[in-house]
Amino acid sequence: MTLKDDLWYPSDCCLIDGEWRAPIGGARIDLVDPSDGGHLCQVARGTDGDIDTAVKAAQSALDGEWGRMTAVDRGRVLTRIGQLVLERTEELARIETRDVGKPLTQARNDVIALARYMEFYGGAADKVHGETIPFQDGYTVYTLREPHGVTGHIVPWNYPMQIIGRSVGAALAMGNAAVLKPAEEACLTALAFAAIALEAGLPRGALNVVPGLGEEAGAALTAHPGVHHISFTGSVNTGSLVQTAAARNVIPVTLELGGKSPQLVFNDADIDRALPFLVNAGIQNAGQTCSASSRILVQRGVFDEVRDRMAEKYRALRVGPAMSDMDVGPLVSSRQKDIVNGFLSRANDLKIAGQARLPDDLPQAGAYVAPTLLAPVDADHALAQQEIFGPVQVIIPFDDEEDAVRIANGTEFGLVASVWSADGGRQMRLAKRLHAGQVFLNNYGAAGGVELPFGGVGKSGHGREKGFEALYGFSTVKTVAAWHG
Ligand code: TXE
């Protein structure tokens, strides 16, 4: 089955105001299959004119049917979108697999997560309430939770469906109208999602999708004066540009900028249980995960055991084209492969503890990097400090709890951390002391939980997505004070 058989919507268009429209400038972007370097299809290269039309369509939706819809009805539409997403699980998974090189099973999990976000936010749409506030005699005071208005969503290529689910889902639940700019490498499931939303009855203009380049469509969206909130997931540098543009229009931003997330393994840890989490959190989606655990901190008493057992798992990893559904597929693009190889070229002074073998028959033009485990690595080494965004993990030894906290908190990032230890007191102490938006005790990631607030501290960003918390971020509070004597 070719990709064309799965594309039931016009994938080289923008979706604006409920209509499929060719980009105003007529330009297209060629998509490449990262598994073999072959040409996939073309998508629209939207520019500022398309963004402007999309923002105006979103505003019209707010002034029209979408803006008048009750919270219950918004919730029903979102829930219906979730059902239709699930019905198309296989098509969506195959599209994503070809587009971004994600092994099929992992792409299926992303579809299921997208459906789950729609169910969660569909159910939550009518459950975010204002308050009444006891005040001076003669007054009644209450608050209203209102949408920001038009929300801009700039989404990266690593988990397009999950990130669209958590950000667009929460924004729509609160009654905002969205303009979505997917990553240039990964537009196809964003467009598919919008097609499904229309089919489910989402009113025109409530969700608009403009594919395009970051510096063109992305920059135009962040600078547009008709946008009232921006949600961005991506690199620190681009996040900083997005926040600067938002500051010019004095609008709020939510930034999720990745990390260098540590797992802390103490001498008393249940290593049998920890082992699959230690490795999977580094190689899932070929390490291109914002919450990837790229640093494994191990207490000296179990260092050799953890290193050797992780190395054994690395040697057993199967790497192959995404459609063959191995443990690890290619990276998203040859550009990303060059970034990761650039890091590995700075690892000459480090010891490779374990490495997966790349099969001889892999397509030459595929974006493959051999999953690599480096140990021991100094906590200050560039590969222990910077986000690599590929299937590379480093193991760092530590002496005691104090040393572990110092190393864990010793980067610019703070997205996720985990603690593996049988000592309950230590678990509680470290949950407080670790700089991270999420801390996991004797697990890592809690299977992605859509209900769990997610976001970072430091250069991992600010604001929270997922869970109920996201609904507060995608809304604003109005206070009403009535004097009645
Ligand atoms: O990111 P960018 P890139 C990190 C990861 C990776 C590195 C580079 O370390 O190696 O970033 O990836 C849009 N105005 N993460 O270059 O540039 C762009 O079109 C507005 C971590 O792909 O941040 C895309 O939609 N938007 C991360 C999105 O920003 C702009 C996920 C992300 O692209 C723009 C991805 C501009 N001027 C990369 N320039 C995570 N947190 O999970 C680009 N974009």
XYZ file of C-alpha atoms and ligand atoms in Angstrom:
529
model
C 0.000 0.000 0.000
C 1.432 3.394 -0.991
C 1.076 6.594 1.005
C -1.344 7.933 -1.638
C -3.846 5.165 -0.797
C -4.030 6.448 2.781
C -4.362 10.169 2.016
C -8.119 10.729 1.755
C -7.804 14.548 1.933
C -5.969 17.062 -0.300
C -2.614 16.943 1.478
C -0.998 19.762 -0.523
C -3.512 22.366 0.713
C -4.133 24.460 3.805
C -7.391 24.022 5.689
C -8.832 27.460 6.320
C -12.395 28.346 7.308
C -13.531 24.777 6.712
C -12.215 24.749 3.128
C -9.194 23.141 1.501
C -7.287 25.961 -0.155
C -4.100 26.029 -2.193
C -1.490 28.263 -0.518
C -1.754 31.854 -1.784
C 1.823 31.874 -3.109
C 1.278 28.510 -4.856
C 4.544 27.070 -3.458
C 4.898 23.528 -2.104
C 7.353 21.623 0.103
C 8.613 18.175 -0.961
C 8.340 15.568 1.800
C 10.991 12.864 2.057
C 10.582 9.398 3.568
C 13.346 9.235 6.198
C 13.386 5.427 6.016
C 14.828 5.403 2.482
C 15.242 9.017 1.335
C 12.503 8.596 -1.305
C 10.048 11.330 -2.327
C 6.717 11.034 -0.460
C 4.439 13.840 -1.614
C 4.098 17.612 -1.536
C 2.534 19.824 1.123
C 1.589 23.490 1.063
C 4.229 26.100 1.808
C 1.923 28.591 3.480
C 3.125 32.148 4.041
C 1.974 35.310 5.807
C -1.062 35.750 3.519
C -2.361 32.281 4.419
C -1.727 32.896 8.112
C -3.596 36.194 7.922
C -6.623 34.522 6.283
C -6.507 31.708 8.856
C -6.387 34.109 11.818
C -9.336 36.067 10.393
C -11.274 32.810 9.865
C -10.616 31.851 13.484
C -11.866 35.240 14.674
C -15.011 34.845 12.550
C -15.592 31.423 14.115
C -15.413 33.027 17.562
C -17.908 35.678 16.466
C -20.169 33.017 14.932
C -21.390 29.464 15.490
C -18.302 28.227 17.375
C -18.285 31.174 19.784
C -21.952 30.612 20.613
C -21.657 26.877 21.184
C -22.216 25.731 24.773
C -19.419 24.004 26.665
C -21.427 20.753 26.589
C -21.689 20.867 22.808
C -18.000 21.699 22.402
C -17.258 18.667 24.537
C -19.497 16.468 22.397
C -17.713 17.517 19.198
C -14.300 16.806 20.732
C -15.447 13.411 21.941
C -16.752 12.623 18.441
C -13.397 13.646 16.951
C -11.733 11.182 19.328
C -14.023 8.377 18.165
C -13.325 9.079 14.482
C -9.572 9.245 15.170
C -9.740 5.778 16.713
C -11.673 4.443 13.720
C -8.836 5.609 11.477
C -6.038 4.279 13.683
C -4.346 2.230 10.961
C -4.437 4.924 8.250
C -3.158 7.599 10.621
C -0.416 5.319 11.938
C 0.778 4.427 8.425
C 0.789 8.087 7.348
C 2.851 9.085 10.389
C 5.212 6.166 9.992
C 6.070 7.129 6.421
C 6.197 10.838 7.137
C 8.444 10.917 10.236
C 10.031 7.447 10.270
C 8.344 6.316 13.483
C 8.001 2.514 13.855
C 4.401 1.476 13.254
C 3.647 0.359 16.828
C 4.867 3.675 18.209
C 2.792 5.580 15.618
C -0.297 3.566 16.634
C 0.308 4.570 20.241
C 0.368 8.214 19.148
C -3.016 7.817 17.424
C -4.484 6.266 20.561
C -3.042 9.106 22.650
C -4.562 11.677 20.272
C -7.974 10.016 20.674
C -7.484 9.939 24.456
C -6.771 13.702 24.513
C -10.000 14.329 22.628
C -11.961 12.129 25.063
C -10.323 13.773 28.077
C -10.811 17.353 26.873
C -14.249 16.512 25.477
C -15.268 15.358 28.951
C -13.589 18.314 30.653
C -15.032 21.098 28.460
C -17.982 21.786 30.797
C -16.118 21.171 34.059
C -13.954 24.261 34.398
C -15.943 26.693 36.507
C -15.567 30.169 37.903
C -15.944 31.045 41.601
C -18.035 33.236 43.824
C -15.951 35.401 46.147
C -17.227 36.583 49.570
C -16.791 40.378 49.520
C -18.079 43.531 51.149
C -21.691 43.939 52.115
C -23.847 44.995 49.155
C -21.741 43.189 46.530
C -21.914 39.860 44.740
C -18.596 38.938 43.132
C -17.881 36.054 40.807
C -15.355 35.029 38.183
C -15.874 33.855 34.614
C -13.406 31.548 32.833
C -13.139 32.798 29.261
C -11.145 31.694 26.229
C -8.176 33.838 25.148
C -9.625 34.094 21.640
C -7.477 33.027 18.677
C -4.726 30.617 19.758
C -1.639 29.867 17.647
C -0.111 26.384 17.886
C 3.382 25.703 16.580
C 4.058 21.997 16.666
C 7.286 20.040 16.063
C 7.807 16.830 14.116
C 8.623 14.319 16.870
C 5.124 13.604 18.245
C 2.801 15.580 15.946
C -0.407 13.809 16.950
C 0.242 13.803 20.693
C 1.259 17.457 20.751
C -1.722 18.504 18.625
C -3.946 16.524 20.998
C -2.673 18.146 24.157
C -2.523 21.669 22.827
C -5.326 22.055 20.258
C -7.595 19.742 22.299
C -7.316 21.871 25.442
C -7.619 25.142 23.504
C -10.817 24.050 21.732
C -12.302 22.659 24.954
C -12.081 26.142 26.464
C -13.715 27.708 23.395
C -10.688 29.211 21.669
C -10.365 29.080 17.862
C -7.050 27.644 16.727
C -4.525 28.234 13.961
C -2.114 25.319 13.752
C 1.291 25.494 12.044
C 2.718 21.960 11.934
C 6.422 21.306 11.366
C 7.538 21.322 7.742
C 8.755 17.716 8.129
C 5.459 16.459 9.557
C 2.255 18.058 8.268
C 0.293 15.046 7.104
C -1.377 13.884 10.317
C -2.104 17.501 11.307
C -4.117 17.888 8.098
C -5.723 14.474 8.603
C -6.756 15.494 12.112
C -8.348 18.687 10.792
C -10.211 16.689 8.118
C -11.550 14.389 10.844
C -12.544 17.361 13.014
C -14.624 18.787 10.148
C -16.246 15.397 9.592
C -17.077 15.241 13.319
C -18.955 18.538 13.081
C -16.399 21.091 14.314
C -17.726 24.408 12.971
C -15.752 26.057 10.163
C -12.866 28.263 11.256
C -12.596 26.752 14.755
C -9.459 24.890 13.618
C -7.315 26.093 10.717
C -4.114 24.414 9.549
C -1.389 26.215 7.615
C 1.644 24.042 6.806
C 4.822 25.946 6.001
C 8.351 26.787 7.017
C 9.118 27.993 10.520
C 10.708 31.251 9.448
C 7.790 32.001 7.092
C 4.426 30.663 8.301
C 5.629 30.106 11.898
C 7.102 33.587 12.270
C 3.999 35.136 10.647
C 1.744 33.362 13.151
C 3.743 34.465 16.187
C 3.853 38.083 14.950
C 0.187 38.355 13.952
C -1.660 40.991 16.008
C -4.901 38.987 15.807
C -3.464 36.059 17.816
C -4.130 36.079 21.568
C -2.059 33.149 22.839
C 0.793 31.054 21.432
C 1.630 27.512 22.374
C 5.014 26.318 21.122
C 6.933 23.064 21.398
C 10.414 22.904 19.910
C 13.993 24.067 20.388
C 15.222 26.585 22.950
C 16.438 28.998 20.259
C 13.167 29.041 18.352
C 11.203 29.178 21.609
C 13.094 32.293 22.548
C 12.223 33.874 19.148
C 8.571 32.927 19.657
C 8.488 34.480 23.128
C 10.136 37.664 21.812
C 7.545 37.965 19.029
C 4.725 37.333 21.523
C 6.131 40.003 23.832
C 5.779 42.586 21.055
C 2.034 41.891 21.010
C 1.949 41.388 24.798
C 0.313 37.960 24.615
C 0.897 34.898 26.812
C 2.955 31.940 25.588
C 3.328 28.349 26.652
C 6.777 26.985 25.810
C 7.874 23.347 25.971
C 11.513 23.205 24.949
C 12.817 19.715 25.642
C 15.446 18.717 28.178
C 18.247 16.547 29.435
C 16.144 14.469 31.783
C 17.922 12.267 34.341
C 17.012 8.937 35.906
C 18.694 8.412 39.299
C 19.483 4.789 40.144
C 20.486 4.159 43.774
C 22.251 1.089 45.195
C 18.950 -0.117 46.708
C 16.962 0.144 43.430
C 15.006 -2.743 41.917
C 17.236 -2.969 38.861
C 15.182 -5.675 37.150
C 12.197 -3.332 37.125
C 14.221 -0.239 36.238
C 16.118 -1.695 33.290
C 13.484 -1.517 30.527
C 12.555 2.028 31.600
C 16.193 3.129 31.626
C 16.690 2.031 28.023
C 13.252 2.708 26.498
C 13.218 6.265 27.759
C 16.358 6.870 25.712
C 15.603 5.064 22.473
C 11.820 5.443 22.048
C 11.130 7.382 18.832
C 14.886 7.105 18.169
C 15.547 9.396 21.137
C 13.611 12.267 19.547
C 11.425 12.812 22.589
C 11.261 16.015 24.621
C 11.121 13.974 27.817
C 13.734 11.448 26.648
C 15.947 10.325 29.493
C 19.333 11.023 28.001
C 21.219 10.999 31.334
C 21.354 7.913 33.557
C 22.871 8.690 36.962
C 23.990 5.530 38.779
C 25.341 5.128 42.321
C 28.802 3.557 42.339
C 27.746 0.327 44.105
C 25.596 -0.764 41.124
C 27.334 1.180 38.358
C 29.009 -1.788 36.636
C 25.864 -3.913 36.800
C 23.580 -1.197 35.363
C 26.094 -0.286 32.638
C 26.596 -3.909 31.571
C 22.911 -4.788 31.574
C 21.959 -1.637 29.650
C 24.763 -2.354 27.174
C 23.393 -5.837 26.595
C 19.987 -4.367 25.784
C 21.571 -1.884 23.383
C 23.347 -4.671 21.497
C 19.996 -6.473 21.102
C 18.121 -3.458 19.652
C 16.818 -3.986 16.126
C 17.071 -0.995 13.812
C 15.188 -0.822 10.508
C 12.794 1.047 8.196
C 9.824 2.397 10.114
C 7.249 0.276 8.257
C 9.109 -2.887 9.315
C 8.283 -1.877 12.905
C 11.610 -2.556 14.611
C 12.659 -1.181 18.005
C 14.278 1.875 16.437
C 13.596 3.535 13.068
C 15.449 6.302 11.261
C 15.625 9.867 12.571
C 13.123 12.296 11.083
C 15.489 13.701 8.446
C 19.059 13.722 7.216
C 19.352 17.156 8.866
C 18.537 15.624 12.266
C 20.945 12.755 11.544
C 23.703 15.331 10.910
C 22.892 17.072 14.228
C 23.173 13.782 16.153
C 26.319 12.663 14.322
C 27.775 16.082 15.127
C 27.336 15.290 18.826
C 28.795 11.798 18.409
C 31.868 13.246 16.712
C 32.515 15.074 20.020
C 32.449 11.755 21.904
C 35.860 10.502 20.776
C 37.172 10.794 24.330
C 34.279 8.650 25.638
C 33.903 4.918 25.942
C 31.097 3.161 24.052
C 29.581 0.739 26.563
C 27.063 -0.721 24.119
C 25.885 -0.037 20.589
C 23.214 -1.479 18.313
C 24.338 -2.794 14.928
C 22.986 -1.160 11.771
C 22.061 -4.003 9.364
C 24.012 -4.024 6.084
C 20.853 -3.899 3.965
C 19.507 -0.604 5.395
C 18.619 1.862 2.605
C 21.708 4.032 2.019
C 19.706 7.279 1.920
C 17.821 6.523 5.165
C 18.472 8.749 8.211
C 19.803 6.014 10.514
C 22.031 6.439 13.560
C 23.190 3.440 15.610
C 21.764 3.649 19.168
C 24.771 4.308 21.388
C 25.341 4.028 25.141
C 28.314 5.961 26.518
C 29.795 5.252 29.964
C 31.252 6.530 32.180
C 30.691 10.168 31.231
C 31.643 13.239 33.220
C 28.626 15.315 34.296
C 30.113 18.433 32.655
C 30.792 16.832 29.253
C 28.908 18.461 26.336
C 27.052 15.174 25.691
C 25.873 15.184 29.318
C 24.743 18.804 29.154
C 23.123 19.427 25.761
C 20.000 17.946 24.217
C 21.132 15.481 21.518
C 17.678 14.394 20.279
C 18.837 11.051 18.973
C 19.263 7.492 20.351
C 22.212 8.319 22.590
C 22.384 7.964 26.375
C 25.197 8.714 28.814
C 25.754 7.064 32.207
C 27.197 9.232 34.967
C 28.397 7.760 38.309
C 27.525 9.404 41.647
C 28.577 8.878 45.285
C 25.554 9.680 47.451
C 22.196 11.461 47.496
C 23.745 14.919 47.697
C 26.014 14.205 44.750
C 23.068 12.802 42.748
C 20.967 15.934 43.303
C 23.881 18.202 42.366
C 24.423 16.350 39.076
C 20.719 15.943 38.279
C 20.087 19.677 38.757
C 23.317 20.636 36.998
C 22.006 21.459 33.499
C 20.040 24.401 32.094
C 16.995 22.154 31.639
C 14.308 20.764 33.954
C 11.562 18.784 32.239
C 11.361 15.305 33.782
C 13.325 13.278 36.356
C 12.969 9.907 37.973
C 14.252 8.222 41.126
C 14.842 4.478 41.454
C 15.188 3.585 45.131
C 13.456 1.485 47.777
C 13.894 4.222 50.411
C 10.571 6.050 50.871
C 12.149 8.988 52.687
C 14.623 9.493 49.864
C 11.830 9.348 47.280
C 9.955 12.145 49.074
C 13.088 14.264 49.598
C 14.153 14.017 45.977
C 10.660 14.632 44.596
C 10.980 18.058 46.260
C 14.619 18.774 45.437
C 14.802 17.813 41.761
C 14.360 20.686 39.300
C 11.756 19.295 36.922
C 8.122 19.719 35.917
C 7.464 16.014 36.508
C 9.168 13.603 38.917
C 8.578 9.859 38.667
C 9.274 7.506 41.576
C 10.209 3.948 40.562
C 8.844 4.462 37.037
C 9.473 6.798 34.132
C 6.782 8.672 32.213
C 3.736 6.931 33.734
C 2.849 5.693 30.236
C 2.476 9.262 29.005
C -0.684 9.961 31.073
C -2.789 12.604 29.287
C -4.213 13.543 32.717
C -0.820 14.571 34.133
C 0.263 18.232 33.900
C 3.437 18.493 31.834
C 5.978 21.245 31.223
C 9.347 22.453 32.341
C 11.406 24.772 34.470
C 14.533 26.632 33.365
C 15.258 26.321 29.653
C 12.758 23.481 29.348
C 10.150 26.239 29.165
C 7.158 27.436 31.128
C 3.414 26.908 31.316
C 1.736 23.522 31.620
C -0.002 21.370 29.061
C -1.927 18.117 29.551
C -4.427 17.379 32.290
C -6.815 19.961 33.732
C -3.941 22.364 34.232
C -3.812 23.039 30.473
C -7.400 24.276 30.571
C -6.394 27.052 32.953
C -3.538 28.025 30.622
C -5.861 28.190 27.633
C -8.313 30.489 29.414
C -8.358 33.744 31.318
C -10.292 34.899 34.387
C -12.714 37.789 34.365
C -13.917 39.134 37.722
C -17.443 40.519 37.905
C -18.340 42.669 40.909
C -22.023 43.567 41.149
C -23.124 46.203 43.669
C -26.764 45.807 44.545
C -26.916 47.459 47.930
O 13.304 22.799 15.972
P 12.499 24.155 15.838
P 14.032 21.894 14.869
C 14.971 20.396 19.574
C 15.886 19.188 19.354
C 16.247 19.303 17.895
C 16.323 20.804 17.728
C 16.141 21.320 16.302
O 17.017 19.335 20.158
O 17.487 18.697 17.609
O 15.288 21.318 18.535
O 14.884 20.903 15.769
C 8.822 26.063 13.904
N 9.039 31.182 14.261
N 13.556 20.034 19.513
O 14.937 22.732 14.045
O 13.190 25.103 14.918
C 9.126 24.894 12.991
O 8.557 25.102 11.713
C 8.034 30.350 14.546
C 12.953 19.657 20.763
O 13.021 21.127 14.124
O 12.275 24.639 17.221
C 8.499 23.749 13.768
O 7.087 23.761 13.523
N 8.119 29.019 14.400
C 11.488 19.642 20.670
C 8.762 24.132 15.234
O 9.022 25.536 15.214
C 9.280 28.511 13.954
C 10.876 19.142 19.425
C 9.961 23.414 15.863
O 11.113 23.738 15.151
C 10.380 29.328 13.655
C 11.602 19.554 18.233
C 10.219 30.731 13.817
N 11.213 31.595 13.551
C 12.919 19.948 18.316
N 11.405 28.543 13.259
C 10.747 19.203 21.898
N 10.624 20.079 22.879
O 10.229 18.103 21.968
C 10.983 27.275 13.311
N 9.683 27.239 13.723
